[in-house]
Coordinates of C-alpha atoms and ligand atoms in Angstrom, one line a residue:
M35 CA -4.7 11.6 -28.8
V36 CA -7.1 13.4 -31.1
P37 CA -10.4 11.7 -32.2
R38 CA -10.9 11.6 -35.9
C39 CA -14.4 13.0 -35.9
G40 CA -15.3 14.7 -39.2
L41 CA -17.6 12.6 -41.3
M42 CA -20.4 14.5 -43.1
W43 CA -23.8 13.0 -42.6
R44 CA -26.3 13.7 -45.4
S45 CA -29.8 12.4 -46.0
R46 CA -30.6 11.3 -49.6
G47 CA -34.3 11.9 -50.0
L48 CA -37.0 10.7 -47.7
P49 CA -35.8 7.7 -45.8
T50 CA -37.9 4.6 -45.4
I51 CA -37.9 2.9 -42.0
F52 CA -35.3 0.5 -43.3
T53 CA -33.0 3.1 -44.7
A54 CA -33.4 5.0 -41.5
M55 CA -32.4 1.9 -39.5
K56 CA -29.5 1.4 -41.8
Q57 CA -28.3 4.9 -41.4
I58 CA -28.5 4.6 -37.6
L59 CA -26.5 1.4 -37.8
L60 CA -23.9 3.0 -40.0
L61 CA -23.7 6.0 -37.7
F62 CA -23.2 3.7 -34.8
I63 CA -20.4 1.9 -36.6
W64 CA -18.8 5.2 -37.7
V65 CA -18.9 6.5 -34.1
L66 CA -17.3 3.3 -33.0
L67 CA -14.6 3.4 -35.6
E68 CA -13.9 7.1 -36.0
C69 CA -14.3 8.6 -32.6
V70 CA -12.0 6.2 -30.8
P71 CA -8.5 7.7 -30.5
I72 CA -6.2 7.1 -33.5
S73 CA -3.4 5.5 -31.5
S74 CA -5.7 2.7 -30.3
F75 CA -6.0 1.6 -34.0
S76 CA -2.6 2.3 -35.4
Q77 CA -1.0 0.5 -32.5
P78 CA -3.7 -1.0 -30.4
F79 CA -3.1 -0.3 -26.7
E80 CA 0.6 0.0 -26.9
T81 CA 1.9 1.8 -23.9
R82 CA 4.5 4.6 -23.7
Y83 CA 6.6 2.1 -21.7
E84 CA 6.7 -0.3 -24.7
R85 CA 7.1 2.4 -27.4
S86 CA 10.1 3.7 -25.5
G87 CA 11.8 0.3 -25.2
G88 CA 11.1 0.2 -21.5
T89 CA 12.7 3.5 -20.6
E90 CA 9.6 5.7 -20.1
T91 CA 6.5 5.6 -18.0
A92 CA 3.0 6.8 -19.0
T93 CA 1.7 10.2 -18.0
Y94 CA -1.4 10.5 -15.9
A95 CA -3.5 11.5 -18.9
E96 CA -2.2 8.6 -20.9
V97 CA -2.9 6.1 -18.1
I98 CA -6.6 7.2 -17.7
A99 CA -7.2 7.4 -21.4
F100 CA -5.7 4.0 -21.9
Y101 CA -8.0 2.3 -19.3
K102 CA -11.1 4.2 -20.5
T103 CA -10.5 3.0 -24.1
L104 CA -9.7 -0.5 -22.9
A105 CA -12.9 -0.6 -20.9
T106 CA -14.8 0.6 -24.0
R107 CA -13.4 -2.2 -26.0
Y108 CA -13.5 -5.1 -23.6
S109 CA -16.4 -6.0 -21.3
S110 CA -14.0 -7.8 -18.8
V111 CA -12.6 -4.3 -17.9
T112 CA -14.5 -1.6 -16.2
I113 CA -13.4 1.8 -14.9
D114 CA -15.0 3.7 -12.1
S115 CA -14.5 6.9 -10.1
V116 CA -14.5 6.2 -6.4
G117 CA -14.0 9.6 -4.8
E118 CA -12.1 12.8 -4.7
T119 CA -8.4 13.5 -4.5
D120 CA -6.5 16.5 -3.3
A121 CA -5.5 17.1 -7.0
G122 CA -9.1 17.7 -8.0
Y123 CA -9.2 14.7 -10.3
P124 CA -11.4 11.7 -9.4
L125 CA -9.7 8.6 -8.0
H126 CA -10.2 5.8 -10.5
V127 CA -10.4 2.1 -10.0
V128 CA -10.1 -0.4 -12.9
Y129 CA -11.8 -3.7 -12.4
Y130 CA -11.0 -6.9 -14.2
N131 CA -13.3 -10.0 -13.9
Y132 CA -15.1 -8.2 -11.1
K133 CA -18.4 -10.0 -10.4
P134 CA -19.8 -9.0 -7.0
G135 CA -21.7 -11.9 -5.4
S136 CA -19.5 -14.6 -7.1
K137 CA -17.0 -16.6 -5.2
Q138 CA -13.8 -14.8 -6.1
V139 CA -10.6 -14.0 -4.5
T140 CA -10.4 -10.2 -4.6
L141 CA -7.0 -8.5 -5.2
L142 CA -6.8 -4.8 -4.6
I143 CA -3.7 -3.5 -6.3
N144 CA -2.5 0.0 -5.6
N145 CA -0.1 1.9 -7.9
G146 CA 1.6 5.3 -7.7
I147 CA 1.3 5.9 -4.0
H148 CA 4.9 7.2 -4.7
P149 CA 4.7 8.3 -8.3
G150 CA 8.5 8.4 -8.5
E151 CA 8.2 4.6 -8.3
P152 CA 5.9 4.0 -11.2
D153 CA 6.7 0.3 -12.0
G154 CA 3.3 -0.9 -10.9
I155 CA 1.5 1.7 -13.0
D156 CA 3.1 0.4 -16.2
A157 CA 3.0 -3.3 -15.1
C158 CA -0.7 -3.1 -14.5
M159 CA -1.4 -1.5 -17.8
L160 CA 0.3 -4.4 -19.5
L161 CA -1.4 -6.9 -17.2
L162 CA -5.0 -5.8 -17.8
R163 CA -4.5 -5.2 -21.5
N164 CA -2.9 -8.6 -22.1
A165 CA -5.7 -10.2 -20.0
A166 CA -8.4 -8.3 -21.9
M167 CA -7.0 -9.3 -25.2
G168 CA -6.7 -12.9 -24.3
K169 CA -2.9 -13.0 -24.4
I170 CA -2.8 -14.2 -20.8
E171 CA -5.4 -15.9 -18.7
I172 CA -6.7 -14.6 -15.4
P173 CA -8.8 -17.2 -13.8
E174 CA -12.5 -16.5 -13.4
N175 CA -12.3 -16.9 -9.6
V176 CA -9.9 -13.9 -9.4
A177 CA -11.3 -10.3 -9.3
L178 CA -8.8 -7.5 -9.8
A179 CA -9.4 -4.0 -8.6
V180 CA -6.5 -1.8 -9.7
I181 CA -5.9 1.7 -8.7
P182 CA -4.2 3.0 -11.8
V183 CA -2.7 6.0 -10.1
F184 CA -3.3 6.8 -6.4
N185 CA -1.2 9.9 -5.9
I186 CA -2.5 12.0 -8.8
G187 CA -1.0 15.3 -7.6
G188 CA 2.4 13.7 -7.3
M189 CA 2.1 12.0 -10.7
L190 CA 1.2 15.4 -12.4
N191 CA 4.3 16.9 -10.7
R192 CA 6.4 15.1 -13.3
G193 CA 10.2 15.6 -13.7
C194 CA 13.5 14.0 -14.2
C195 CA 15.2 14.3 -10.9
S196 CA 13.5 13.7 -7.6
R197 CA 14.7 10.0 -7.4
V198 CA 18.4 10.8 -7.6
N199 CA 19.6 7.2 -7.1
Q200 CA 17.0 5.5 -9.3
N201 CA 17.8 3.9 -12.7
G202 CA 14.9 5.3 -14.7
P203 CA 12.4 5.8 -16.1
K204 CA 13.3 9.0 -18.0
E205 CA 10.6 11.1 -16.3
Y206 CA 8.3 10.3 -13.4
G207 CA 6.1 11.9 -10.7
F208 CA 7.0 13.1 -7.3
R209 CA 6.6 11.4 -3.9
G210 CA 4.6 14.1 -2.2
N211 CA 0.9 14.6 -3.2
S212 CA -0.8 17.9 -3.8
Q213 CA -0.4 18.7 -0.1
N214 CA 3.2 17.4 -0.2
L215 CA 2.1 14.5 1.9
D216 CA 3.6 11.0 1.8
L217 CA 0.4 9.0 1.2
N218 CA 2.0 5.9 2.6
R219 CA 1.8 7.4 6.1
D220 CA -1.7 8.7 5.7
F221 CA -3.9 5.6 6.4
V222 CA -4.9 6.6 10.0
K223 CA -4.8 10.4 9.9
L224 CA -6.4 10.5 6.5
D225 CA -5.4 14.1 5.6
A226 CA -5.5 13.4 1.9
R227 CA -8.7 13.1 0.0
E228 CA -7.2 10.3 -2.1
T229 CA -6.7 8.2 1.1
Q230 CA -10.2 9.0 2.3
S231 CA -11.5 7.7 -1.1
L232 CA -9.3 4.6 -1.1
I233 CA -10.2 3.4 2.4
R234 CA -13.9 3.7 1.6
L235 CA -13.2 1.5 -1.5
F236 CA -11.2 -0.8 0.6
H237 CA -14.1 -1.4 3.0
K238 CA -16.6 -1.8 0.1
L239 CA -14.4 -4.4 -1.6
D240 CA -13.1 -6.1 1.5
P241 CA -10.1 -7.4 -0.5
D242 CA -8.6 -10.8 0.4
V243 CA -5.2 -9.5 -0.8
F244 CA -3.9 -6.0 -0.9
I245 CA -0.8 -5.2 -3.0
D246 CA 1.0 -1.8 -3.0
N247 CA 3.6 -1.5 -5.7
H248 CA 6.9 0.4 -4.9
V249 CA 10.6 0.7 -5.6
S250 CA 13.1 0.3 -2.8
D251 CA 16.0 2.5 -1.8
G252 CA 19.0 1.3 0.3
A253 CA 21.7 -1.2 -0.2
D254 CA 22.9 -2.6 -3.6
Y255 CA 22.4 -6.3 -4.3
Q256 CA 21.6 -8.7 -7.2
H257 CA 17.9 -9.2 -6.6
V258 CA 15.6 -7.3 -9.0
V259 CA 12.6 -7.4 -6.8
T260 CA 12.0 -7.8 -3.1
L261 CA 8.8 -8.4 -1.2
L262 CA 7.6 -6.8 2.0
S263 CA 4.9 -9.0 3.5
T264 CA 2.9 -7.4 6.3
Q265 CA 4.4 -8.6 9.7
H266 CA 2.9 -12.0 10.1
D267 CA 2.7 -12.2 13.9
K268 CA 0.9 -8.9 14.0
L269 CA -1.4 -10.0 11.2
G270 CA -1.9 -12.9 13.5
G271 CA -4.3 -15.9 13.7
E272 CA -4.9 -18.2 10.8
V273 CA -4.3 -15.5 8.2
G274 CA -0.8 -14.7 9.6
K275 CA 0.1 -18.3 9.8
Y276 CA -1.2 -19.1 6.4
M277 CA 0.6 -16.2 4.8
H278 CA 4.0 -17.0 6.5
N279 CA 3.9 -20.8 6.2
T280 CA 2.1 -21.4 2.9
L281 CA 1.5 -18.3 0.7
E282 CA 5.0 -16.8 1.0
P283 CA 6.8 -20.1 0.2
L284 CA 4.5 -20.6 -2.8
I285 CA 5.1 -17.0 -4.1
Y286 CA 8.9 -17.4 -3.7
K287 CA 8.9 -20.8 -5.5
D288 CA 6.7 -19.5 -8.3
M289 CA 8.9 -16.5 -8.8
K290 CA 12.0 -18.7 -8.8
Q291 CA 10.6 -20.7 -11.6
K292 CA 10.1 -17.5 -13.5
G293 CA 13.8 -16.6 -13.0
Y294 CA 13.4 -14.2 -10.2
D295 CA 15.2 -14.8 -6.8
L296 CA 12.7 -13.0 -4.7
V297 CA 14.0 -11.9 -1.3
P298 CA 12.3 -10.2 1.6
Y299 CA 12.4 -6.4 1.5
V300 CA 16.0 -5.5 2.5
N301 CA 15.2 -3.3 5.5
D302 CA 18.8 -2.3 6.2
F303 CA 19.7 1.3 5.6
D304 CA 22.5 1.9 8.2
K305 CA 24.7 -1.0 7.4
T306 CA 25.3 -3.6 4.6
P307 CA 22.8 -6.4 4.5
D308 CA 25.3 -9.3 4.5
Q309 CA 24.7 -10.0 8.2
G310 CA 21.0 -10.2 7.8
W311 CA 18.3 -7.7 8.9
V312 CA 15.2 -7.2 10.9
E313 CA 11.9 -7.3 9.1
F314 CA 10.2 -3.9 8.3
Y315 CA 7.4 -3.4 10.7
E316 CA 4.5 -1.3 9.5
P317 CA 2.0 0.3 11.9
A318 CA -1.4 1.2 10.6
R319 CA -0.3 4.5 9.1
F320 CA 1.1 2.4 6.2
S321 CA -1.3 1.0 3.6
S322 CA -0.2 -2.6 4.3
G323 CA -0.3 -2.1 8.1
F324 CA -3.8 -0.7 7.7
A325 CA -5.0 -3.5 5.5
A326 CA -3.7 -6.1 8.0
L327 CA -6.1 -4.8 10.6
F328 CA -8.9 -6.2 8.5
Q329 CA -7.6 -9.8 8.0
T330 CA -6.3 -8.9 4.5
F331 CA -3.2 -10.5 3.3
A332 CA -1.0 -7.4 2.6
F333 CA 2.1 -7.2 0.4
V334 CA 4.4 -4.5 -0.8
P335 CA 6.5 -5.5 -3.8
E336 CA 9.7 -3.3 -3.8
T337 CA 11.8 -3.5 -7.0
H338 CA 15.4 -2.5 -6.7
M339 CA 16.1 1.1 -7.6
L340 CA 19.5 0.4 -9.4
K341 CA 18.0 -2.1 -11.8
P342 CA 16.9 -0.8 -15.3
Y343 CA 13.3 0.3 -15.5
W344 CA 12.3 -2.4 -18.0
E345 CA 13.6 -5.1 -15.8
R346 CA 11.7 -3.7 -12.7
V347 CA 8.4 -3.4 -14.6
Q348 CA 8.8 -7.0 -15.9
S349 CA 9.5 -8.3 -12.5
T350 CA 6.5 -6.5 -11.0
Y351 CA 4.4 -7.9 -13.9
A352 CA 5.7 -11.4 -13.1
L353 CA 5.0 -11.0 -9.4
L354 CA 1.5 -9.8 -10.0
R355 CA 0.8 -12.9 -12.2
T356 CA 2.2 -15.0 -9.4
F357 CA -0.2 -13.5 -6.9
I358 CA -3.0 -14.1 -9.3
S359 CA -2.2 -17.8 -10.0
I360 CA -1.5 -18.7 -6.4
T361 CA -4.4 -16.9 -4.8
S362 CA -6.7 -18.5 -7.5
A363 CA -5.4 -22.0 -6.7
H364 CA -5.8 -21.5 -2.9
I365 CA -9.0 -19.4 -2.8
D366 CA -10.6 -21.9 -0.4
D367 CA -7.8 -21.7 2.2
I368 CA -7.6 -17.9 1.9
K369 CA -11.3 -17.5 2.5
E370 CA -11.3 -20.0 5.3
A371 CA -8.4 -18.4 7.1
R372 CA -10.1 -15.0 7.0
R373 CA -13.4 -16.4 8.0
A374 CA -11.9 -18.2 11.0
D375 CA -10.0 -15.1 12.2
R376 CA -13.1 -13.0 12.0
K377 CA -15.0 -15.4 14.1
Q378 CA -12.2 -15.6 16.6
L379 CA -11.9 -11.8 16.6
M380 CA -15.4 -11.5 18.0
A381 CA -14.5 -13.6 21.0
A382 CA -11.0 -12.2 21.6
T383 CA -10.6 -10.5 25.0
T384 CA -7.0 -9.2 24.6
Y385 CA -5.1 -7.2 21.9
H386 CA -1.4 -6.7 21.3
L387 CA -0.9 -3.0 20.9
H388 CA 2.9 -2.8 20.6
W389 CA 5.4 -5.2 19.0
V390 CA 9.2 -5.6 18.7
A391 CA 11.4 -8.0 16.8
D392 CA 12.3 -11.2 18.7
T393 CA 16.1 -11.1 18.2
T394 CA 16.4 -14.8 19.1
R395 CA 14.3 -16.0 16.2
F396 CA 14.9 -15.7 12.5
D397 CA 14.3 -17.4 9.2
K398 CA 17.2 -18.1 6.8
V399 CA 17.2 -16.2 3.6
T400 CA 19.4 -16.9 0.5
F401 CA 20.8 -13.5 -0.2
K402 CA 22.6 -12.6 -3.4
G403 CA 24.7 -9.5 -2.6
Y404 CA 27.7 -7.7 -3.8
A405 CA 30.8 -7.4 -1.6
A406 CA 30.9 -4.1 0.2
G407 CA 34.1 -2.1 0.9
Y408 CA 35.3 1.3 1.8
K409 CA 37.6 3.6 -0.2
P410 CA 38.5 7.3 0.0
S411 CA 35.7 9.6 -1.1
E412 CA 36.6 12.0 -3.9
V413 CA 34.3 14.6 -2.2
S414 CA 35.4 14.5 1.4
G415 CA 38.5 12.4 1.3
L416 CA 36.9 10.3 4.1
P417 CA 36.1 6.6 3.8
R418 CA 33.0 5.9 1.6
L419 CA 30.9 2.8 1.1
Y420 CA 30.8 1.1 -2.3
Y421 CA 29.5 -2.2 -3.6
D422 CA 31.8 -4.2 -5.9
H423 CA 29.8 -5.7 -8.8
T424 CA 32.8 -7.9 -9.7
K425 CA 32.4 -9.6 -6.4
P426 CA 28.9 -11.1 -6.2
Y427 CA 28.2 -13.5 -3.5
V428 CA 25.4 -15.8 -2.3
K429 CA 25.0 -16.5 1.4
Q430 CA 22.5 -17.5 3.9
V431 CA 21.6 -14.6 6.2
N432 CA 19.3 -14.2 9.2
F433 CA 16.0 -12.6 8.6
Y434 CA 14.5 -11.5 11.9
N435 CA 10.9 -11.7 11.0
H436 CA 9.3 -13.0 14.3
F437 CA 7.8 -10.3 16.5
V438 CA 6.6 -10.4 20.0
S439 CA 4.1 -8.1 21.8
T440 CA 5.4 -5.7 24.4
D441 CA 2.0 -4.4 25.5
T442 CA -1.1 -6.5 25.6
I443 CA -4.3 -4.8 26.7
T444 CA -7.8 -6.0 27.5
Y445 CA -10.3 -5.1 24.8
A446 CA -12.8 -2.5 26.0
A447 CA -16.5 -3.4 25.6
A448 CA -17.0 0.0 24.0
Y449 CA -15.6 3.5 23.9
V450 CA -17.5 6.8 24.5
V451 CA -16.5 9.4 21.9
P452 CA -18.0 12.8 22.7
G453 CA -19.8 14.3 19.7
Q454 CA -17.5 17.4 19.4
W455 CA -14.5 15.3 18.2
H456 CA -15.8 15.6 14.6
D457 CA -12.5 14.8 12.9
V458 CA -12.3 11.5 14.8
I459 CA -15.9 10.6 14.3
I460 CA -15.8 11.2 10.6
R461 CA -12.7 8.9 10.3
L462 CA -14.5 6.2 12.2
K463 CA -17.4 6.5 9.9
W464 CA -15.2 6.4 6.7
N465 CA -13.9 3.1 8.1
G466 CA -17.4 1.6 8.4
V467 CA -17.4 1.7 12.2
A468 CA -20.9 1.2 13.6
M469 CA -21.7 3.8 16.3
Q470 CA -24.6 4.5 18.5
H471 CA -25.6 8.1 18.5
L472 CA -27.0 9.0 21.9
D473 CA -30.3 10.8 21.9
K474 CA -30.4 11.8 25.6
D475 CA -28.2 13.0 28.4
T476 CA -27.1 10.4 31.0
V477 CA -24.3 9.5 33.4
M478 CA -22.0 6.5 32.8
E479 CA -19.5 4.6 34.9
V480 CA -16.4 4.4 32.7
N481 CA -12.6 4.3 32.9
V482 CA -11.1 7.7 32.3
C483 CA -7.5 8.0 31.1
H484 CA -5.2 10.7 32.5
I485 CA -2.1 11.5 30.6
D486 CA 1.0 11.6 32.8
N487 CA 3.6 12.3 30.2
Y488 CA 4.3 12.2 26.5
E489 CA 7.0 13.2 24.0
T490 CA 6.5 15.2 20.8
V491 CA 8.7 15.2 17.7
P492 CA 10.5 18.5 17.4
R493 CA 9.5 19.1 13.8
P494 CA 6.3 18.3 11.9
Y495 CA 6.0 14.8 10.6
E496 CA 3.5 14.4 7.7
K497 CA 1.7 17.6 8.7
H498 CA 1.4 16.6 12.4
Y499 CA 3.5 17.0 15.6
L500 CA 3.4 13.3 16.3
H501 CA 3.3 12.3 20.0
K502 CA 5.0 9.2 21.3
N503 CA 5.8 7.4 24.6
V504 CA 2.5 8.4 26.0
K505 CA 2.2 7.4 29.7
V506 CA -1.2 7.2 31.3
H507 CA -3.1 6.0 34.2
W508 CA -6.8 5.1 34.3
I509 CA -9.4 6.0 37.0
R510 CA -12.9 4.7 37.3
Q511 CA -15.3 7.6 37.2
S512 CA -18.9 8.6 36.7
I513 CA -19.0 11.0 33.8
P514 CA -21.9 12.9 32.1
V515 CA -22.5 11.6 28.6
V516 CA -24.7 13.9 26.6
K517 CA -27.0 13.8 23.6
G518 CA -25.0 13.7 20.4
D519 CA -22.1 11.6 21.9
Y520 CA -21.3 8.3 20.4
I521 CA -20.9 4.8 21.9
V522 CA -18.6 2.7 19.8
A523 CA -19.2 -1.0 20.7
I524 CA -16.1 -3.0 20.0
R525 CA -17.8 -6.2 18.9
Q526 CA -17.7 -5.5 15.2
P527 CA -15.5 -6.3 12.2
A528 CA -13.4 -3.1 12.8
K529 CA -12.6 -4.2 16.3
R530 CA -8.8 -4.1 15.8
Y531 CA -8.9 -0.8 13.9
I532 CA -11.0 0.8 16.6
T533 CA -8.6 -0.3 19.3
E534 CA -5.5 0.9 17.4
V535 CA -6.9 4.4 16.9
L536 CA -8.8 5.0 20.2
E537 CA -6.4 3.4 22.7
P538 CA -4.4 6.5 23.8
T539 CA -1.0 4.8 23.9
G540 CA -1.2 3.2 20.4
T541 CA 1.6 4.1 18.1
D542 CA -0.9 5.4 15.5
A543 CA -3.6 6.4 17.9
F544 CA -5.6 9.5 17.0
L545 CA -4.1 10.9 20.2
A546 CA -0.6 10.4 18.8
W547 CA -1.5 12.1 15.5
G548 CA -2.7 15.2 17.4
F549 CA -6.4 14.9 17.0
F550 CA -6.9 15.6 20.7
D551 CA -4.2 18.3 21.2
G552 CA -6.7 20.7 22.7
I553 CA -6.6 18.7 25.9
L554 CA -2.8 18.9 26.2
Q555 CA -2.9 22.6 27.0
Q556 CA -4.0 24.2 30.3
K557 CA -6.4 27.0 29.7
E558 CA -6.3 29.0 33.0
Y559 CA -3.3 29.8 35.2
Y560 CA -2.6 31.4 38.6
S561 CA -0.4 34.2 39.9
D562 CA 2.1 32.8 42.4
Y563 CA 1.8 35.6 44.9
V564 CA -2.0 35.3 45.0
F565 CA -2.1 31.5 45.1
E566 CA 0.5 31.3 47.8
D567 CA -2.2 32.2 50.4
D568 CA -4.8 30.0 48.8
A569 CA -2.4 27.1 48.8
A570 CA -1.6 27.6 52.5
R571 CA -5.3 27.5 53.3
I572 CA -5.8 24.4 51.2
L573 CA -3.0 22.6 53.1
K574 CA -4.5 23.6 56.5
K575 CA -7.8 22.0 55.5
N576 CA -6.4 19.0 53.8
S577 CA -3.9 17.1 56.0
S578 CA -3.6 14.2 53.6
L579 CA -2.5 16.5 50.8
K580 CA 0.0 18.1 53.2
Q581 CA 1.4 14.7 54.0
R582 CA 1.8 13.8 50.3
L583 CA 3.5 17.1 49.7
N584 CA 5.9 16.5 52.5
E585 CA 6.7 12.9 51.3
K586 CA 7.4 14.2 47.8
K587 CA 9.7 16.8 49.2
K588 CA 11.7 14.1 51.0
T589 CA 12.0 11.9 47.9
D590 CA 12.5 14.5 45.2
A591 CA 15.3 17.0 45.8
V592 CA 14.5 19.2 42.8
F593 CA 10.9 19.4 44.0
A594 CA 11.9 20.3 47.5
K595 CA 13.8 23.3 46.2
S596 CA 11.2 24.5 43.7
A597 CA 8.5 26.8 45.0
S598 CA 6.7 26.7 41.7
Q599 CA 6.6 22.9 41.5
Q600 CA 5.2 22.7 45.0
L601 CA 2.5 25.3 44.2
D602 CA 1.7 23.4 41.0
F603 CA 1.4 20.2 43.1
I604 CA -1.2 21.8 45.3
Y605 CA -3.0 23.5 42.4
N606 CA -3.3 20.2 40.5
N607 CA -4.7 18.5 43.5
S608 CA -7.2 21.3 44.4
P609 CA -10.7 22.1 43.1
Y610 CA -9.1 24.8 40.9
H611 CA -7.5 22.2 38.7
E612 CA -9.0 21.9 35.2
P613 CA -10.4 18.4 34.7
E614 CA -10.1 18.7 30.9
Y615 CA -6.4 19.3 31.0
M616 CA -4.5 16.1 30.2
Q617 CA -7.7 14.0 30.5
Y618 CA -8.2 11.9 27.4
P619 CA -11.7 12.7 26.2
V620 CA -12.5 9.1 25.0
Y621 CA -13.7 6.8 27.7
R622 CA -13.6 3.1 28.1
I623 CA -16.6 1.1 29.0
E624 CA -15.2 -2.1 30.4
Q625 CA -16.2 -5.7 29.5
Ligands
ZN230 ZN1 7.7 3.7 -2.1

């Protein structure tokens, strides 16, 4: 879009004060009329999506220009830069009706985390434009904060083909960001600058509701749009109950009235969904799983990839309007549930660290599917799955959406995080975690975690060799704590987040993401032939160790036949053993 700036400005003789004022006014009007992009006048705020008849999505440049112009024209819209991104462009947020200090329900809406799934990008452009122009009403008690494009690098990497199974739009961005990261796995490790920027905005806004717009893969069925609600048992407390018992039924009912049979996200990729499915469970690496740690109602609309683009955008638009009207009407309940949970959180003594689906409990879902069958593949000749659109069905299926904890721990009173773990400390700070910076050396009585075993994925996962099944034991010890170390008291709003990331066995703990990998490697070793004599001397002086060695030989046949394992056993129980090796360097101060 090219501004039409070219008017000649001439003075006619000496201007009086009045003519000068008139000229200034005329100049102002001219700038207003002439220097605004042509397209905003010829076709005011029409989007590429509309011009193309619902077959194309806006480019990154078009999206930002659109919102900037909209914000120039309408005072209800403001656009702001909230931080850096890996792509080098600022991360923008567009506010609608945002009045800090007023009693409002705040909806943070994220778009383009996967730019190949741009439905929310176009739906939000229509939503904010229509609201600004008065075509639709957004209640005054609703504040919208819209991320127009989150994954900018991915959006700029525009092409035709990366979503092979998806029915439009014509061109779109790519899933990976500038570092080829999936940003919807980045909310704990925070490798990407865009995620670092977004979580800081998240904490500034403290949104009541977080919505992350996507497009689903997987099975074929009749539903245009599905909804992934954050797992309600893990969300917990009054917020979890209110979301599951009240908000979700209201959302489903409202969408039904609009002609959309909303259905829970069809989390079934290995088999057809006609027998029901287990709810998708999102740990904190996911945007919605992260938001849920802060008593935020978190939702992920997932439109169906095989539906035409225009229909997907319209359903996303309808769902966003449903969120707006329902949260506006129930603002008091939403605020009260969050307030109650935050109060309860301060008093809580235990935390559920791991969850699994309870396969004995389910909700019934009305599922509109297509009959599935198998026929010979033209490629392999082997049986292949297909869905028969001439055989639609409606049936009640089991939705296993109740989860139970498999690991409940006692909250620490505080953690000690030594100052050298910079990457961990900066992430805690970005998340608004309050920390005490020690200004002198001391000794503290703490619980120290020793890592007995762990597994590591064989190939990198989102830039990390992720660890899992971490087995530990804890020992009470006095340890030196030095100037520059941090004490992280747990009694603060980020209590759940701190526990998720600092407990060493957490699925998305910093330990799991490799932030402490230095301690997983031994630094010094011994030569067997030299240590043999030392080991013999140690055993002569330490009868208890000798007894433990003999007991292990009796109960472990492999150990009994392995000279190196036996030397290791003595080495690891001797003063030569490195205390740093396999010792988790974050300590628990108990309640
Ligand atoms: Zn997605």
